[in-house]
CSV table of C-alpha atoms and ligand atoms in Angstrom, one decimal:
chain,number,residue,atom,x,y,z
C,1428,MET,CA,36.6,-33.4,42.7
C,1429,LYS,CA,39.0,-30.7,43.8
C,1430,GLU,CA,37.0,-27.1,42.5
C,1431,LEU,CA,37.9,-25.3,40.2
C,1432,ASN,CA,38.5,-21.9,42.6
C,1433,PHE,CA,38.7,-17.8,41.6
C,1434,PHE,CA,38.8,-17.4,44.8
C,1435,ALA,CA,40.0,-13.4,44.2
C,1436,GLY,CA,42.5,-14.4,48.0
C,1437,PRO,CA,43.2,-16.5,49.7
C,1438,SER,CA,43.4,-18.5,45.8
C,1439,ILE,CA,44.2,-21.3,43.8
C,1440,LEU,CA,47.4,-22.5,45.1
C,1441,ASP,CA,49.4,-25.3,42.3
C,1442,SER,CA,49.2,-28.6,43.7
C,1443,SER,CA,53.0,-29.1,42.8
C,1444,ILE,CA,53.1,-26.9,45.9
C,1445,LEU,CA,50.4,-28.2,47.7
C,1446,GLU,CA,52.6,-31.5,47.2
C,1447,GLU,CA,55.6,-29.8,48.5
C,1448,ALA,CA,54.9,-28.0,51.5
C,1449,PHE,CA,52.9,-31.6,52.2
C,1450,LYS,CA,56.0,-32.9,52.2
C,1451,LEU,CA,58.1,-30.9,53.8
C,1452,MET,CA,55.9,-31.3,56.8
C,1453,GLY,CA,55.3,-34.8,56.8
C,1454,ASN,CA,57.8,-36.5,57.7
C,1455,LYS,CA,57.5,-38.2,61.0
C,1456,HIS,CA,61.0,-39.2,62.2
C,1457,GLN,CA,62.2,-34.8,62.3
C,1458,LEU,CA,61.3,-31.6,62.9
C,1459,SER,CA,58.5,-30.1,60.7
C,1460,VAL,CA,59.9,-26.5,58.9
C,1461,LEU,CA,56.6,-25.5,61.2
C,1462,GLU,CA,58.6,-26.7,64.5
C,1463,LYS,CA,62.1,-25.5,63.7
C,1464,SER,CA,63.2,-22.5,66.0
C,1465,HIS,CA,63.6,-19.5,63.5
C,1466,ARG,CA,67.3,-18.6,65.1
C,1467,SER,CA,68.1,-22.1,63.9
C,1468,LYS,CA,70.6,-22.8,60.5
C,1469,ASP,CA,67.4,-24.3,58.5
C,1470,ILE,CA,64.8,-21.4,58.6
C,1471,ILE,CA,67.5,-18.4,58.6
C,1472,TYR,CA,68.9,-20.8,55.4
C,1473,LEU,CA,65.5,-20.6,53.9
C,1474,PHE,CA,64.8,-16.8,53.7
C,1475,GLU,CA,67.8,-16.2,52.4
C,1476,GLU,CA,66.5,-18.4,49.5
C,1477,THR,CA,63.7,-17.5,49.5
C,1478,GLU,CA,65.2,-13.7,49.4
C,1479,ALA,CA,67.7,-14.7,46.7
C,1480,LEU,CA,64.4,-16.0,44.6
C,1481,ILE,CA,62.9,-12.8,44.8
C,1482,LYS,CA,66.1,-10.4,43.9
C,1483,ASP,CA,66.7,-12.9,41.0
C,1484,LEU,CA,63.1,-13.0,39.3
C,1485,MET,CA,63.0,-9.2,40.3
C,1486,GLN,CA,66.8,-7.8,38.9
C,1487,LEU,CA,66.5,-5.9,41.9
C,1488,ASP,CA,69.7,-4.0,42.7
C,1489,GLU,CA,71.9,-2.7,45.8
C,1490,TYR,CA,69.9,-0.5,47.5
C,1491,HIS,CA,67.1,-3.3,47.3
C,1492,LYS,CA,66.3,-4.5,50.4
C,1493,VAL,CA,63.9,-8.0,50.7
C,1494,LEU,CA,61.8,-7.5,53.8
C,1495,PHE,CA,59.2,-10.6,54.9
C,1496,LEU,CA,56.3,-8.9,57.7
C,1497,HIS,CA,54.0,-9.7,59.8
C,1498,GLY,CA,50.3,-8.1,59.7
C,1499,GLY,CA,49.4,-8.5,55.4
C,1500,ALA,CA,49.8,-5.7,53.1
C,1501,SER,CA,47.0,-3.8,55.6
C,1502,LEU,CA,49.7,-2.7,58.4
C,1503,GLN,CA,51.8,-1.3,55.4
C,1504,TYR,CA,49.3,1.6,55.3
C,1505,CYS,CA,50.3,2.7,58.0
C,1506,MET,CA,54.3,1.8,58.1
C,1507,VAL,CA,54.0,4.0,54.8
C,1508,GLY,CA,53.3,6.9,56.6
C,1509,TYR,CA,55.6,6.7,59.3
C,1510,ASN,CA,59.0,6.1,57.3
C,1511,VAL,CA,58.6,6.9,53.7
C,1512,LYS,CA,60.4,10.3,52.9
C,1513,THR,CA,58.5,11.7,56.2
C,1514,LYS,CA,59.8,15.8,55.1
C,1515,GLY,CA,57.5,15.8,52.2
C,1516,LYS,CA,53.6,15.1,51.0
C,1517,ALA,CA,51.9,11.8,50.6
C,1518,GLN,CA,50.3,11.6,48.1
C,1519,PHE,CA,48.0,9.1,46.6
C,1520,ILE,CA,45.8,7.4,43.6
C,1521,ASP,CA,42.6,6.9,44.6
C,1522,THR,CA,41.9,4.0,42.2
C,1523,GLY,CA,39.5,1.8,44.5
C,1524,ILE,CA,38.9,0.5,48.1
C,1525,TRP,CA,42.2,-0.7,48.7
C,1526,SER,CA,43.6,1.9,48.3
C,1527,THR,CA,41.0,4.3,49.6
C,1528,LYS,CA,42.2,2.4,52.9
C,1529,ALA,CA,45.7,3.4,52.2
C,1530,PHE,CA,44.7,7.0,52.4
C,1531,GLN,CA,42.5,6.9,55.2
C,1532,GLU,CA,45.2,4.9,57.0
C,1533,CYS,CA,48.2,6.9,55.9
C,1534,SER,CA,46.3,9.7,56.7
C,1535,LYS,CA,46.2,8.5,60.5
C,1536,THR,CA,50.8,9.2,61.2
C,1537,ARG,CA,51.0,12.5,58.4
C,1538,ALA,CA,48.9,15.6,56.6
C,1539,SER,CA,47.8,13.1,52.7
C,1540,GLU,CA,46.4,13.8,49.8
C,1541,ILE,CA,44.3,13.2,46.6
C,1542,LEU,CA,46.0,13.8,43.5
C,1543,ALA,CA,43.5,12.2,41.6
C,1544,THR,CA,40.3,9.8,42.1
C,1545,SER,CA,38.8,7.6,39.3
C,1546,SER,CA,35.5,7.4,42.2
C,1547,GLU,CA,32.8,7.8,40.2
C,1548,LYS,CA,32.7,4.1,38.9
C,1549,TYR,CA,36.1,2.6,40.2
C,1550,ASN,CA,36.1,1.6,36.0
C,1551,PHE,CA,39.0,3.3,35.0
C,1552,ILE,CA,42.9,4.6,35.8
C,1553,PRO,CA,43.3,8.3,36.7
C,1554,GLU,CA,46.0,10.2,34.6
C,1555,ILE,CA,47.5,12.7,37.1
C,1556,ASP,CA,49.9,16.7,36.6
C,1557,ALA,CA,53.1,14.7,37.7
C,1558,SER,CA,54.0,18.4,38.6
C,1559,LYS,CA,51.7,18.1,41.1
C,1560,THR,CA,54.2,15.2,43.0
C,1561,ASP,CA,55.6,16.6,45.6
C,1562,LYS,CA,59.9,15.2,45.2
C,1563,ASN,CA,60.3,15.6,48.7
C,1564,GLY,CA,56.8,13.3,49.3
C,1565,PHE,CA,55.9,9.7,48.3
C,1566,LEU,CA,53.6,8.9,45.2
C,1567,HIS,CA,50.8,5.5,46.2
C,1568,ILE,CA,49.6,3.9,43.8
C,1569,THR,CA,47.2,0.8,43.7
C,1570,SER,CA,49.5,-1.5,41.0
C,1571,ASN,CA,45.7,-3.8,40.6
C,1572,ASN,CA,42.2,-3.0,41.1
C,1573,THR,CA,41.8,-6.8,43.7
C,1574,ILE,CA,37.7,-5.2,43.1
C,1575,TYR,CA,37.1,-2.9,40.5
C,1576,GLY,CA,39.1,-5.7,37.9
C,1577,THR,CA,42.2,-2.9,37.2
C,1578,GLN,CA,45.5,-2.7,36.4
C,1579,TYR,CA,48.6,0.3,35.6
C,1580,LYS,CA,49.6,-0.9,32.4
C,1581,ASN,CA,51.9,2.0,32.4
C,1582,PHE,CA,53.1,3.6,36.0
C,1583,PRO,CA,53.1,7.5,36.6
C,1584,LYS,CA,55.9,9.5,36.4
C,1585,SER,CA,56.4,11.0,40.3
C,1586,ASN,CA,59.1,14.1,41.5
C,1587,GLY,CA,59.4,11.5,44.9
C,1588,VAL,CA,59.1,7.7,45.3
C,1589,LEU,CA,56.5,5.6,43.9
C,1590,VAL,CA,55.2,3.3,46.3
C,1591,ALA,CA,53.1,0.9,44.9
C,1592,ASP,CA,50.9,-1.9,46.6
C,1593,MET,CA,51.0,-4.6,44.4
C,1594,SER,CA,49.1,-7.4,46.8
C,1595,SER,CA,47.0,-8.4,43.4
C,1596,ASP,CA,49.9,-9.3,40.4
C,1597,ILE,CA,52.5,-9.7,42.5
C,1598,LEU,CA,54.6,-11.1,39.8
C,1599,SER,CA,52.5,-11.4,37.6
C,1600,ARG,CA,54.7,-9.0,35.1
C,1601,LYS,CA,58.0,-8.3,33.8
C,1602,LEU,CA,58.7,-4.7,35.5
C,1603,ASP,CA,60.9,-2.6,36.0
C,1604,PHE,CA,60.4,-3.4,40.2
C,1605,ASN,CA,63.9,-1.0,40.9
C,1606,GLN,CA,61.4,2.3,39.1
C,1607,PHE,CA,59.3,1.9,42.7
C,1608,GLY,CA,60.8,3.6,46.1
C,1609,LEU,CA,58.8,0.7,47.3
C,1610,ILE,CA,56.5,-2.1,47.4
C,1611,TYR,CA,54.3,-4.2,48.9
C,1612,ALA,CA,52.1,-7.2,49.1
C,1613,GLY,CA,50.4,-9.1,50.9
C,1614,PHE,CA,51.3,-13.0,50.3
C,1615,GLN,CA,47.9,-14.4,49.2
C,1616,LYS,CA,47.7,-14.4,46.6
C,1617,ASN,CA,50.5,-14.7,43.9
C,1618,LEU,CA,53.2,-15.1,46.7
C,1619,GLY,CA,51.7,-18.2,47.9
C,1620,THR,CA,48.9,-18.7,51.1
C,1621,ALA,CA,47.7,-15.8,54.4
C,1622,GLY,CA,49.7,-14.3,56.9
C,1623,GLY,CA,52.4,-12.3,55.4
C,1624,CYS,CA,53.4,-9.7,53.2
C,1625,LEU,CA,56.8,-9.4,50.8
C,1626,THR,CA,58.1,-5.4,51.5
C,1627,ILE,CA,60.4,-4.3,49.2
C,1628,VAL,CA,61.9,-1.2,49.7
C,1629,ASP,CA,64.8,0.8,48.6
C,1630,GLU,CA,66.9,2.2,52.1
C,1631,ARG,CA,67.9,5.2,50.5
C,1632,ILE,CA,64.0,6.6,50.8
C,1633,LEU,CA,64.1,6.2,54.8
C,1634,ASP,CA,64.8,9.1,56.0
C,1635,GLY,CA,64.1,9.1,59.4
C,1636,GLY,CA,61.9,11.9,60.1
C,1637,MET,CA,60.3,11.0,63.0
C,1638,ALA,CA,61.3,10.5,65.4
C,1639,LYS,CA,59.2,8.0,67.3
C,1640,VAL,CA,58.8,5.0,65.0
C,1641,PRO,CA,57.1,2.4,66.7
C,1642,SER,CA,59.3,-1.1,66.8
C,1643,MET,CA,57.8,-3.8,65.1
C,1644,LEU,CA,56.3,-0.5,62.0
C,1645,ASP,CA,60.3,0.7,61.8
C,1646,TYR,CA,61.6,-0.4,58.5
C,1647,LYS,CA,65.0,-0.1,59.1
C,1648,ILE,CA,64.6,-2.5,62.0
C,1649,HIS,CA,63.3,-5.2,59.9
C,1650,ILE,CA,66.5,-4.2,57.6
C,1651,LYS,CA,68.6,-4.6,60.4
C,1652,ASN,CA,67.3,-7.6,62.4
C,1653,ASN,CA,66.6,-9.5,58.6
C,1654,SER,CA,62.9,-9.9,58.6
C,1655,MET,CA,63.5,-11.6,62.4
C,1656,PHE,CA,62.9,-8.6,65.0
C,1657,ASN,CA,60.8,-11.1,65.9
C,1658,THR,CA,59.2,-14.4,65.4
C,1659,PRO,CA,58.7,-14.3,61.5
C,1660,PRO,CA,56.1,-15.4,59.4
C,1661,ILE,CA,57.8,-18.7,58.9
C,1662,PHE,CA,54.9,-21.1,57.0
C,1663,ALA,CA,53.9,-17.6,54.9
C,1664,VAL,CA,57.5,-17.2,53.9
C,1665,LEU,CA,57.8,-20.9,53.0
C,1666,MET,CA,54.8,-21.4,50.7
C,1667,CYS,CA,56.4,-17.6,49.5
C,1668,ASN,CA,59.6,-20.1,49.1
C,1669,LEU,CA,58.1,-22.3,46.6
C,1670,SER,CA,55.5,-19.9,44.5
C,1671,LEU,CA,58.6,-18.2,43.5
C,1672,LYS,CA,60.1,-21.9,42.6
C,1673,TRP,CA,56.9,-22.6,40.6
C,1674,ILE,CA,57.1,-19.3,38.2
C,1675,ASN,CA,60.8,-20.4,37.9
C,1676,GLN,CA,60.2,-23.7,36.9
C,1677,ASN,CA,57.3,-22.4,34.5
C,1678,GLY,CA,59.1,-20.3,32.8
C,1679,GLY,CA,60.2,-17.9,33.9
C,1680,LEU,CA,58.1,-14.3,34.6
C,1681,GLU,CA,58.2,-14.0,31.1
C,1682,LYS,CA,56.0,-17.1,30.4
C,1683,VAL,CA,54.0,-16.6,33.4
C,1684,GLU,CA,53.5,-12.6,31.9
C,1685,GLN,CA,52.2,-14.5,28.9
C,1686,ASN,CA,50.6,-17.5,30.1
C,1687,ASN,CA,49.0,-14.6,31.9
C,1688,ILE,CA,47.9,-12.0,28.3
C,1689,GLU,CA,45.8,-15.5,26.9
C,1690,LYS,CA,44.1,-16.7,30.2
C,1691,ALA,CA,42.5,-13.0,30.0
C,1692,ASP,CA,42.5,-12.3,26.6
C,1693,LEU,CA,40.1,-15.6,26.0
C,1694,LEU,CA,38.1,-14.5,29.2
C,1695,TYR,CA,37.4,-11.1,28.1
C,1696,LYS,CA,36.4,-11.7,24.7
C,1697,GLU,CA,33.3,-14.8,25.5
C,1698,ILE,CA,32.0,-11.6,27.8
C,1699,ASP,CA,32.7,-9.6,25.1
C,1700,ARG,CA,30.9,-12.1,23.0
C,1701,ASN,CA,28.1,-13.2,25.9
C,1702,ASP,CA,24.7,-11.5,25.7
C,1703,LEU,CA,24.0,-12.1,29.3
C,1704,PHE,CA,27.3,-10.3,30.9
C,1705,TYR,CA,29.8,-7.1,29.7
C,1706,ASN,CA,32.7,-5.3,31.8
C,1707,ASP,CA,32.6,-1.6,31.0
C,1708,ILE,CA,35.9,-1.1,32.4
C,1709,ALA,CA,38.3,1.1,30.3
C,1710,VAL,CA,39.8,-1.2,27.9
C,1711,LYS,CA,43.6,-0.8,28.3
C,1712,ASP,CA,43.4,-0.6,32.3
C,1713,ARG,CA,41.7,-4.1,32.4
C,1714,SER,CA,42.9,-6.3,34.9
C,1715,LEU,CA,44.8,-9.1,33.7
C,1716,MET,CA,44.2,-11.2,37.1
C,1717,ASN,CA,41.0,-9.9,38.5
C,1718,VAL,CA,38.5,-10.4,35.2
C,1719,ILE,CA,35.2,-8.5,36.4
C,1720,PHE,CA,31.8,-9.1,34.9
C,1721,ARG,CA,28.2,-8.0,35.6
C,1722,ALA,CA,24.8,-9.4,33.9
C,1723,LYS,CA,22.4,-7.1,31.7
C,1724,GLU,CA,19.5,-8.3,34.2
C,1725,ASN,CA,19.9,-8.6,37.6
C,1726,ASP,CA,17.1,-11.4,37.9
C,1727,ILE,CA,20.3,-13.8,35.8
C,1728,GLU,CA,23.3,-13.6,38.7
C,1729,GLU,CA,22.2,-16.0,41.3
C,1730,LYS,CA,20.9,-18.2,38.6
C,1731,PHE,CA,24.1,-18.2,37.1
C,1732,LEU,CA,26.1,-18.9,40.9
C,1733,MET,CA,24.2,-22.1,41.2
C,1734,PHE,CA,24.8,-23.0,36.5
C,1735,CYS,CA,28.7,-22.5,38.2
C,1736,GLU,CA,27.7,-24.0,41.3
C,1737,LYS,CA,26.5,-27.7,39.4
C,1738,GLU,CA,30.3,-27.2,37.0
C,1739,ASN,CA,32.3,-27.9,40.5
C,1740,ILE,CA,33.7,-23.6,40.3
C,1741,VAL,CA,33.7,-21.7,42.9
C,1742,GLY,CA,34.6,-17.9,44.0
C,1743,LEU,CA,33.2,-16.5,41.1
C,1744,LYS,CA,30.9,-14.1,43.5
C,1745,GLY,CA,31.5,-9.9,43.0
C,1746,HIS,CA,33.4,-8.3,46.5
C,1747,ARG,CA,30.2,-7.6,48.4
C,1748,ILE,CA,30.7,-3.7,47.9
C,1749,SER,CA,30.7,-4.0,44.2
C,1750,GLY,CA,29.1,-7.5,42.7
C,1751,GLY,CA,28.2,-9.3,40.3
C,1752,PHE,CA,31.0,-11.7,39.2
C,1753,ARG,CA,35.0,-11.4,39.1
C,1754,ALA,CA,37.5,-14.3,37.9
C,1755,SER,CA,40.9,-13.8,39.8
C,1756,LEU,CA,43.7,-15.8,37.3
C,1757,TYR,CA,46.1,-15.4,39.2
C,1758,ASN,CA,49.5,-17.2,38.2
C,1759,THR,CA,48.8,-21.2,38.8
C,1760,LEU,CA,45.0,-21.0,37.1
C,1761,PRO,CA,45.7,-23.3,34.5
C,1762,LYS,CA,44.5,-22.3,30.8
C,1763,SER,CA,42.5,-25.4,31.4
C,1764,HIS,CA,40.1,-24.0,33.7
C,1765,VAL,CA,39.8,-20.5,31.9
C,1766,LYS,CA,38.2,-22.5,29.5
C,1767,LYS,CA,36.1,-24.0,31.5
C,1768,LEU,CA,34.6,-21.2,32.6
C,1769,ILE,CA,34.1,-19.7,28.9
C,1770,ALA,CA,32.6,-23.5,28.5
C,1771,VAL,CA,30.5,-22.4,30.8
C,1772,LEU,CA,29.0,-18.8,30.5
C,1773,GLN,CA,27.9,-20.3,27.0
C,1774,ALA,CA,26.6,-23.6,28.7
C,1775,PHE,CA,24.4,-20.9,30.2
C,1776,GLU,CA,23.6,-18.5,27.8
C,1777,LYS,CA,22.4,-21.5,25.4
C,1778,SER,CA,20.4,-22.9,29.0
C,1779,LEU,CA,18.1,-19.1,29.2
I,2972,PMP,N1,45.5,-4.1,48.8
I,2972,PMP,C1,45.2,-5.2,47.7
I,2972,PMP,C2,44.6,-4.5,46.4
I,2972,PMP,C3,44.2,-5.9,47.9
I,2972,PMP,O1,43.6,-6.7,47.3
I,2972,PMP,C4,44.2,-6.8,49.3
I,2972,PMP,C5,42.8,-7.5,49.5
I,2972,PMP,N2,42.6,-8.4,48.7
I,2972,PMP,C6,44.6,-6.2,50.7
I,2972,PMP,C7,45.1,-4.9,50.2
I,2972,PMP,C8,45.1,-6.3,52.3
I,2972,PMP,O2,45.2,-7.4,51.7
I,2972,PMP,P1,46.1,-7.9,53.3
I,2972,PMP,O3,44.2,-8.8,53.9
I,2972,PMP,O4,46.9,-8.8,53.1
I,2972,PMP,O5,45.8,-6.5,54.4
């Protein structure tokens, strides 16, 4: 039987998405999506349809452009630095490893500063003094901290532009996406498979201030070329397309968000109740996508993972830096998997 998949990314895909992908590639009598030129009408249609699905789900205004790029989320760290509001400051809120990396990489392109940090334990989202944000620059946040399990529920106000790394909670809830000057997210969690990055950029924040931006790192060039400046990650865009259709087929963002809240609530309730485990994240900042928990006694960590393996549950080991456990509950993870995990947590408690 297929394992119950709680990996943080690449992560779970609904079986209907996989089946549809197999269908699109498995016809021996015609060229598959993977073999066609990106200049062919079918692939252009795939990109246009995927863009339309995103614009519709996010209710984007006419200034926000949709890009499908290579390089995962990590390449965006320097692209943001090169392109966004280049006359002002690059400011960051440090809520974990990914935001630290975003800051460090951007520092290589221009002067950058950290406005607030929760680095002692990374177990809450810090407040900022909005008057310190630069109206000519940008403020970068990580909306969901995949490793530490915190998530913004309300977004900070900035005098300049707000930039968000949404890699691990993109399209998991209803938001005013137009409040962001730029959003980016690697595909491999809520948007399908690894191999690309969705970037939404308000073209008004690209001031062309840096004289020599390499072409592949220049958002304006990608916008002008409809994400086809070079050969794009076609397979990843196909999987993104199917993941977006899955959201629509499952009641849209509102329903998906409701489901995500219910799944996370069930699991946090059990962790708070269970005598063997704890979660010390500020309750208001707990992530709906990555539920972190730790064993009260270190010596049960290995035992618990082995217990889960026997129950056909995989992907619960926490990130190598933070340790502990992490259950990733992305959009397509069914509530029944959460219920099974809860039953296993309870059975493990009884077994000791
Ligand atoms: N930001 C966040 C919040 C992430 O969770 C990850 C990957 N897990 C990244 C950035 C890096 O993504 P990529 O591997 O696509 O570069």
